Tab-separated table of C-alpha atoms in Angstrom:
chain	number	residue	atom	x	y	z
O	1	UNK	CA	25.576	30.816	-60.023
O	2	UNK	CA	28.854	31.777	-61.460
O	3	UNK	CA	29.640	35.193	-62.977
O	4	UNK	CA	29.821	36.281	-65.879
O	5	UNK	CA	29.631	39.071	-68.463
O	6	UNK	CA	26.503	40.180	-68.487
O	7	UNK	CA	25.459	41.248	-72.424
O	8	UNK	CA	22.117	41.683	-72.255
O	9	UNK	CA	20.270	41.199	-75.560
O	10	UNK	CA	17.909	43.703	-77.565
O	11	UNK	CA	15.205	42.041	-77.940
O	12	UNK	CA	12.030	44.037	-76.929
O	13	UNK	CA	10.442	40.921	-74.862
O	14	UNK	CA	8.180	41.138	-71.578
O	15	UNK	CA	8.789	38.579	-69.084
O	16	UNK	CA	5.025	37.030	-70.205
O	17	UNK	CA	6.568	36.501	-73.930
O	18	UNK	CA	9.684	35.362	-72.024
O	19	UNK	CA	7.857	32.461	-70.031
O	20	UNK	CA	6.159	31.438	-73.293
O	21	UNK	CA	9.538	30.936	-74.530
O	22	UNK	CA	10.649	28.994	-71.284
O	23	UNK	CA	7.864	26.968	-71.860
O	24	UNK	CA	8.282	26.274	-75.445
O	25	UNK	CA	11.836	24.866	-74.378
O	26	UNK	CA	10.539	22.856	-71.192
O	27	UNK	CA	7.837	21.042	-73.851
O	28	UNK	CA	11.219	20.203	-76.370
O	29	UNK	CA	13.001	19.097	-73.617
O	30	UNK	CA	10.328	16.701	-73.058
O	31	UNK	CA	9.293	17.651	-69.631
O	32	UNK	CA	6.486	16.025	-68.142
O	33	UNK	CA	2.968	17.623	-68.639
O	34	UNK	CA	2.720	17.347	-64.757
O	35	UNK	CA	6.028	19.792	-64.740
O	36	UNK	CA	4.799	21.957	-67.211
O	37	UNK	CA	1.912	22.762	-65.427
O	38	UNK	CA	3.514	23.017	-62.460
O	39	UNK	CA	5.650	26.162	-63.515
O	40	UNK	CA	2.210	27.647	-64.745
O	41	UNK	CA	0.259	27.186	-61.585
O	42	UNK	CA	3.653	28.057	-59.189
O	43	UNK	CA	4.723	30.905	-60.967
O	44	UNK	CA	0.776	33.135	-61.179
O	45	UNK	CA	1.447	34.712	-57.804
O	46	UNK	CA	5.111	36.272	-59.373
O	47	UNK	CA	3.422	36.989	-62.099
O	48	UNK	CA	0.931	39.180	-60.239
O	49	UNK	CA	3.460	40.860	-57.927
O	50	UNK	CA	5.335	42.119	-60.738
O	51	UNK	CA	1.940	43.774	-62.486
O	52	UNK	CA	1.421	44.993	-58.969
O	53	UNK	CA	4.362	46.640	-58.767
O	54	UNK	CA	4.163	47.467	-62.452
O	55	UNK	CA	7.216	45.250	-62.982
O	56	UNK	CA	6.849	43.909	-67.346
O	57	UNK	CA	10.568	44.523	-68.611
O	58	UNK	CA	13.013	41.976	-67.484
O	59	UNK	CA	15.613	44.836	-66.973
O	60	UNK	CA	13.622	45.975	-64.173
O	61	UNK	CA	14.181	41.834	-62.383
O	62	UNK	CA	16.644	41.805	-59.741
O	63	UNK	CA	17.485	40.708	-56.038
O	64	UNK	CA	15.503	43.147	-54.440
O	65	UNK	CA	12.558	42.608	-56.544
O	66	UNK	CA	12.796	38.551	-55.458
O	67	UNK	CA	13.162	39.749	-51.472
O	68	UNK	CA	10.226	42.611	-52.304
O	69	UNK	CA	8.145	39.363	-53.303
O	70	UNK	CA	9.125	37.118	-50.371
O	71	UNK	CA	8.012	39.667	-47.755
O	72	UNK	CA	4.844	40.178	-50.246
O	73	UNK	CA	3.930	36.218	-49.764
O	74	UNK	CA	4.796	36.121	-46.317
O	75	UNK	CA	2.416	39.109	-45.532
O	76	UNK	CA	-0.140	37.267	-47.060
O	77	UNK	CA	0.463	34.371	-44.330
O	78	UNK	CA	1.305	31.490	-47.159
O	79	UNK	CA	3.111	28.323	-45.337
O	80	UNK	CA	6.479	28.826	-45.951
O	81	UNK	CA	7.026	25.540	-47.528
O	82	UNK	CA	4.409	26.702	-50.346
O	83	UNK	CA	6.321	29.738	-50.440
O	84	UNK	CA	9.396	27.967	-51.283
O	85	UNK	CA	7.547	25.580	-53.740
O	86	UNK	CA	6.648	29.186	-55.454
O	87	UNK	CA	10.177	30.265	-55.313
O	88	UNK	CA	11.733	26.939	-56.674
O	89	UNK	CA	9.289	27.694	-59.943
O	90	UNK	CA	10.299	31.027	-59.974
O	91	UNK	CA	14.243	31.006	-59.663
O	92	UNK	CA	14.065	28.046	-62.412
O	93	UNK	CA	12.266	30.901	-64.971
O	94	UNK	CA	14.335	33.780	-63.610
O	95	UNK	CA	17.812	31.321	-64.145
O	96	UNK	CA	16.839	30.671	-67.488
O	97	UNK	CA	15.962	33.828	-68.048
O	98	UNK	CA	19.897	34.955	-67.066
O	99	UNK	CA	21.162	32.360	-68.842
O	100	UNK	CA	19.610	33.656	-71.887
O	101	UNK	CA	20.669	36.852	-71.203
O	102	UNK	CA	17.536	38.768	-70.640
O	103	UNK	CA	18.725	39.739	-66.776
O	104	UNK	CA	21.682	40.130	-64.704
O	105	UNK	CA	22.856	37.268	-62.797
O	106	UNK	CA	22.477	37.313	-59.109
O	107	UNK	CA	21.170	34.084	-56.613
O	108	UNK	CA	17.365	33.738	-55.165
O	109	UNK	CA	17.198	31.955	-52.246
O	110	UNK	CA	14.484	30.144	-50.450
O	111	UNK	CA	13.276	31.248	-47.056
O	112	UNK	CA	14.520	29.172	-43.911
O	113	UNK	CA	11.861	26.877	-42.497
O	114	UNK	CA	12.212	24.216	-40.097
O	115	UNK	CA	11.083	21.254	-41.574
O	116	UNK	CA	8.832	18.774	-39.844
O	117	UNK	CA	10.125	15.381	-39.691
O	118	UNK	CA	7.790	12.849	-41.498
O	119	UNK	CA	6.252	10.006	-39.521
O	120	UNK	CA	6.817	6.802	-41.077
O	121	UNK	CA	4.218	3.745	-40.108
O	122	UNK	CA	5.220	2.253	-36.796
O	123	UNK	CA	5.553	-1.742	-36.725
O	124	UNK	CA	2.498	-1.848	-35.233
O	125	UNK	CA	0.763	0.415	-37.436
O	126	UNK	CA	2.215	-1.703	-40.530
O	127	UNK	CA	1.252	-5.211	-39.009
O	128	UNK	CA	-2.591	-3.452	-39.073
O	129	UNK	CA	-2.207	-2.562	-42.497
O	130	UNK	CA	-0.697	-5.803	-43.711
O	131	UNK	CA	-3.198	-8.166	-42.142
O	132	UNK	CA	-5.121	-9.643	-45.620
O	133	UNK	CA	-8.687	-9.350	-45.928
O	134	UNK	CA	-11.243	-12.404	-46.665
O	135	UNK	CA	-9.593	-13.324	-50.321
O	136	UNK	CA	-12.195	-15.610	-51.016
O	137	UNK	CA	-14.962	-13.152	-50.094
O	138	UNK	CA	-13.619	-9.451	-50.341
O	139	UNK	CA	-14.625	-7.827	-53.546
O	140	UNK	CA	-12.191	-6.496	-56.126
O	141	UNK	CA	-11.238	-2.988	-54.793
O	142	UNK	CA	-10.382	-3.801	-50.633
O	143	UNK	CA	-8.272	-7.051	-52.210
O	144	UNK	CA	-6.443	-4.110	-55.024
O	145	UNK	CA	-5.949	-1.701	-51.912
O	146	UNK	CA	-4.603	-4.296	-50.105
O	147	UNK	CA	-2.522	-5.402	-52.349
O	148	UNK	CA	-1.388	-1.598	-53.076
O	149	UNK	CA	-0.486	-1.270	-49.806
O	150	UNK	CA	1.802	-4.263	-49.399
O	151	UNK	CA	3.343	-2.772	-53.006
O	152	UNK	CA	4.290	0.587	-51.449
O	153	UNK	CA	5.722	-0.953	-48.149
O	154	UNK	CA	8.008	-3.210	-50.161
O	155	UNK	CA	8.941	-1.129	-52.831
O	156	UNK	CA	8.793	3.102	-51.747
O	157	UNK	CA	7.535	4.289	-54.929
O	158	UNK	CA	5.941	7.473	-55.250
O	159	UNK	CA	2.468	8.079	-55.671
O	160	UNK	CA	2.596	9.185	-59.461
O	161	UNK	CA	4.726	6.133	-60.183
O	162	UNK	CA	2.687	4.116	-58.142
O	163	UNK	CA	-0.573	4.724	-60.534
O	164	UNK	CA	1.557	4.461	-63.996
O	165	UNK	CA	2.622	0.942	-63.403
O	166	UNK	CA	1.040	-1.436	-66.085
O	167	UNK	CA	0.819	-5.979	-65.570
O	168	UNK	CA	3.589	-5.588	-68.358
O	169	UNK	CA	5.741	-3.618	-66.434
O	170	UNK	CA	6.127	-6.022	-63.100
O	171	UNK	CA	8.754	-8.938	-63.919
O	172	UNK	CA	7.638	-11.619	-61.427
O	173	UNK	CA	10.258	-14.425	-62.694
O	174	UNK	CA	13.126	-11.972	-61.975
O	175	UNK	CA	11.021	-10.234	-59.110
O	176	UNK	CA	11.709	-6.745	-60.960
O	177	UNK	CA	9.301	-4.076	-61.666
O	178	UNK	CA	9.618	-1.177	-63.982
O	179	UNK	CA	9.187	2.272	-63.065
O	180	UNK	CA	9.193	4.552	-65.678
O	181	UNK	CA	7.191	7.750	-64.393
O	182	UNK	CA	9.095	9.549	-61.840
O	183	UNK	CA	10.154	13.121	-60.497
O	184	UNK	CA	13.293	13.112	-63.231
O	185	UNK	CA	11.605	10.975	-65.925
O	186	UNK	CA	14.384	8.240	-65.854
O	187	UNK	CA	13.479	4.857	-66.023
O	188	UNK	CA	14.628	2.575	-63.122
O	189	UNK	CA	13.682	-1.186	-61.880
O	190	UNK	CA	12.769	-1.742	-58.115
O	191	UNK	CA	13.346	-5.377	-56.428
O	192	UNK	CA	10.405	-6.963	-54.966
O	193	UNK	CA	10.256	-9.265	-52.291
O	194	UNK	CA	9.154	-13.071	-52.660
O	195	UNK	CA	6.201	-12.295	-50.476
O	196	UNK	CA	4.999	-9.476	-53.149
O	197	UNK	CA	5.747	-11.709	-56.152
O	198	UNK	CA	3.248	-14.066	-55.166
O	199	UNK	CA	0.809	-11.699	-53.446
O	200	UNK	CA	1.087	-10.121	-57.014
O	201	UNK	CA	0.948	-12.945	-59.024
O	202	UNK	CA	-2.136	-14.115	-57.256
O	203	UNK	CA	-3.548	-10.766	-57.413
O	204	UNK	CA	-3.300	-10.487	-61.577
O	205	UNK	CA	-4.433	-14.461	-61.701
O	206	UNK	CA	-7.660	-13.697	-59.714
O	207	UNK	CA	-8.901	-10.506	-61.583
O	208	UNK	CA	-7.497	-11.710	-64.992
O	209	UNK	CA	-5.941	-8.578	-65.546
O	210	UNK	CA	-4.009	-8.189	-68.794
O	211	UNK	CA	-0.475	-6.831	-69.510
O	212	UNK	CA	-1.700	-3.922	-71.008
O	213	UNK	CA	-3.659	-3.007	-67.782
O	214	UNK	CA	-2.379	-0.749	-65.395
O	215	UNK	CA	-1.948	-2.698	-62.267
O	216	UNK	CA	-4.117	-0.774	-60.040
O	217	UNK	CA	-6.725	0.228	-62.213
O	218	UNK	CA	-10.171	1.622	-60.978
O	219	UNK	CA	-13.468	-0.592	-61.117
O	220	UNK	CA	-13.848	0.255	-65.021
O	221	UNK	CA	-10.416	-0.886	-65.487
O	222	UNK	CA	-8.885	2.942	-66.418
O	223	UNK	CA	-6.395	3.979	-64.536
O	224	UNK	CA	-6.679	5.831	-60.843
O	225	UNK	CA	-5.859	9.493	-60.355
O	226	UNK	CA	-3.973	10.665	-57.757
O	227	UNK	CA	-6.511	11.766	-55.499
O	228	UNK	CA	-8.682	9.155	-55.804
O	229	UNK	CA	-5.385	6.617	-54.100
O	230	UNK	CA	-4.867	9.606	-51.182
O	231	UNK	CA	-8.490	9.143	-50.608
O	232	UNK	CA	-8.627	5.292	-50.873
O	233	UNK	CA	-5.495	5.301	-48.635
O	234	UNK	CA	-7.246	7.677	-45.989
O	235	UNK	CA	-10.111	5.247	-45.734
O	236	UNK	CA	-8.356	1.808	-45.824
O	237	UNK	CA	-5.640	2.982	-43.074
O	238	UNK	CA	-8.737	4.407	-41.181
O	239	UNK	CA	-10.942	1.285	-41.492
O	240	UNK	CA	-7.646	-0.545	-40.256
O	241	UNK	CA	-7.098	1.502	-37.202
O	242	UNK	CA	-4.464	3.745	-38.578
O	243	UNK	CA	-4.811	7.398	-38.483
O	244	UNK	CA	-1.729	8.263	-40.217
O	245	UNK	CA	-2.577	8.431	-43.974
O	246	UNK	CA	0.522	9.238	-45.602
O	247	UNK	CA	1.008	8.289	-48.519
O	248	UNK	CA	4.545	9.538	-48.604
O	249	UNK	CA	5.051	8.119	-45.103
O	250	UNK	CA	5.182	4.286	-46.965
O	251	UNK	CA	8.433	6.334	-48.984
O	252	UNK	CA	9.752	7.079	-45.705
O	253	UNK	CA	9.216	3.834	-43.863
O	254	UNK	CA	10.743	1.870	-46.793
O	255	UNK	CA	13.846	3.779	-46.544
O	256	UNK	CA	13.923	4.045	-42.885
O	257	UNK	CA	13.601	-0.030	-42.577
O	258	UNK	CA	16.462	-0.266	-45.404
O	259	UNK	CA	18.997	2.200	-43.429
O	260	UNK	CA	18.220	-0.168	-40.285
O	261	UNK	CA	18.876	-3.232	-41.936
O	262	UNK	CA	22.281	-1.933	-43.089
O	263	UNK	CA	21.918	-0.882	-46.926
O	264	UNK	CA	24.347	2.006	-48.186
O	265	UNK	CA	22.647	5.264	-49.588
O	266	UNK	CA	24.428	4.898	-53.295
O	267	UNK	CA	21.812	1.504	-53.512
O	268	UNK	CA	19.258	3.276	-51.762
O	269	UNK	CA	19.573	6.017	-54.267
O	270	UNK	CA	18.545	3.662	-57.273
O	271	UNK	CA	15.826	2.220	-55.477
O	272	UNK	CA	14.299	5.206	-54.667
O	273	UNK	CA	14.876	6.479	-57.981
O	274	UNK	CA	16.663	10.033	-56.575
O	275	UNK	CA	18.710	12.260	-59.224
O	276	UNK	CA	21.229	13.299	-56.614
O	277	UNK	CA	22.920	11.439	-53.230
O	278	UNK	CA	21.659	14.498	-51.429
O	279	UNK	CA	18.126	13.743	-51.432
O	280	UNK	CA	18.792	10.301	-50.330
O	281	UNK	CA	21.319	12.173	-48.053
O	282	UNK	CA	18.284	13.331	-46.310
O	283	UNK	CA	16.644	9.996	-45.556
O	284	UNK	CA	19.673	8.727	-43.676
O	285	UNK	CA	20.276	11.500	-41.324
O	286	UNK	CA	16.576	11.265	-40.606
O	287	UNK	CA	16.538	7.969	-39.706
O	288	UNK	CA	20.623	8.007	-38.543
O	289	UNK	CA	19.471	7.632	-34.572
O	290	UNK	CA	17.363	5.013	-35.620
O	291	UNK	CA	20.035	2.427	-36.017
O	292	UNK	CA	21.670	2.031	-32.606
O	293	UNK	CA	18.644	0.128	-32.809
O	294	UNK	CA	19.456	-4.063	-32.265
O	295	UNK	CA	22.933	-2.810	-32.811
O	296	UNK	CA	23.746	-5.028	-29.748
O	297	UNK	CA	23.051	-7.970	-31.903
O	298	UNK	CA	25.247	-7.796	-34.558
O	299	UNK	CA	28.387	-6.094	-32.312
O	300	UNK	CA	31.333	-8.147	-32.990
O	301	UNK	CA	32.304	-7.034	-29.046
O	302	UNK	CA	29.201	-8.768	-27.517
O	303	UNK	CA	29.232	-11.717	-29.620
O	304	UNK	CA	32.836	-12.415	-28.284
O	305	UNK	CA	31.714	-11.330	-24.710
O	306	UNK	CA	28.669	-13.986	-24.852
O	307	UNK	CA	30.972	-16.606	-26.460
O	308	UNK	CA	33.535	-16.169	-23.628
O	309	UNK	CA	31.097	-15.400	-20.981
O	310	UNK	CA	32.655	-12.209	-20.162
O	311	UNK	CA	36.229	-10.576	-20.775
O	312	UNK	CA	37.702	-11.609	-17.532
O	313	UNK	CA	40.629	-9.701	-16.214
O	314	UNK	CA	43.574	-11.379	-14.268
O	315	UNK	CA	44.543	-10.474	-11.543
């Protein structure tokens, strides 16, 4: 954060009345009720390390205080990747909080982890998944996962966009779908593949579902909750032969398979709907190793060498 002057205002508030207030903008600012809640459920440890400590005023908020709570977490043997979700919550209050003017500036930062690298499905794997049930036999909700599947393979959506698509949203002249639920709230079209237009198209034709249906609904035709698809996922990749159940592992195997096939991260930014190049940043070095794979192929040197048999040198 940058300095400056710190004029801190008069106002007798505790940090409780202050989060209220944080809130109160977050809800005008037409945040997501997912994100709201999010800073309520992230930030109740803080807000019981401070009454711990006997912490209310926010004059009495600075760096130590944040390292204070980090040790406090770490002694309680939270994953560090919670603990950072925790912090993240935190430093966006405490920010706003010095922005307002209510404490002195200074920077929280997260603790250093070493982040696992995330397994996307392996060709294998995906040809398991991908191989269609008995169409003409299989009941509504194996031919919906099924179908779900193939959608998250050829388009890396996330999970919470995933359930918030509607019929009306998915453009199958123009082979567009609309996403409008994501992490940043922006609305942004994915490409779908031929194969998924009329796997789709078949799909909504069979089941007569209408535009104003979500596209994956449940058996009473309401729309699924997020736990219900990680479970439905779980069991379909099991009953496949896949024991990798990530749902964010389709995310990463979409991306990975784009980075092979030589698209730029500024496109694969859009389609994966990311605010900033650094997330998609992250992707690429991931999966950077990745594409010395059937580089031979497309080398300009070895198609010359086969065409010419060789570079022979004179002697």
């Amino acid at each position: 954060m940058g300095k400056k002057r710190f004029r801190r205002r008069n106002e007798n508030k505790n940090l409780i009345e202050l989060f209220e207030e944080f809130q109160l903008e977050n809800k005008t600012k037409n945040l997501s009720p997912k994100t709201i809640r999010s800073y309520e459920n992230n930030l109740i440890l803080f807000f019981r390390f401070i009454e711990l400590e006997g912490l209310t005023s926010p004059s009495d908020i600075h760096k130590t205080v944040l390292e204070h709570f980090k040790r406090w977490l770490l002694d309680k043997d939270v994953k560090h990747t919670t603990i950072n979700t925790y912090l993240r919550h935190t430093r966006a209050f405490l920010y706003w909080c010095m922005g307002e003017d209510y404490i002195e500036d200074f920077k929280i930062q997260l603790i250093k982890i070493d982040e696992p690298q995330k397994e996307p499905y392996t060709d294998d794997e995906i040809k398991k998944l991908l191989s269609p049930p008995d169409l003409k036999k299989c009941g509504f909700v194996e031919y919906r996962n099924w179908i779900m599947v193939n959608f998250l393979l050829d388009t890396g959506v996330r999970l919470n966009t995933l359930i918030n698509i509607t019929v009306s949203d998915v453009d199958l002249e123009n082979g567009i779908v609309l996403c409008s639920t994501n992490k940043n709230r922006k609305v942004h079209y994915v490409p779908i593949s031929d194969v998924l237009i009329k796997l789709i198209g078949k799909y909504i034709k069979t089941f007569d579902l209408e535009k104003d249906m979500y596209l994956f609904p449940n058996e009473s035709a309401e729309q699924l909750k997020s736990r219900s698809v990680q479970s439905t996922i779980s069991k379909y990749n099991y009953s496949r032969g896949v024991y990798k159940t990530s749902i964010h592992a389709f995310r990463h195997t979409y991306a990975k398979n784009y980075i092979q096939q030589g698209g730029n991260s500024l496109k694969l930014q859009r389609l994966l709907g990311h605010s900033t190049l650094d997330i998609t940043q992250k992707y690429v070095n991931l999966y950077s190793n990745d594409l010395k794979e059937g580089y031979d192929d497309v080398s300009i040197l070895n198609k010359l060498n086969k065409k010419n048999n060789g570079f022979n040198r004179k002697r």
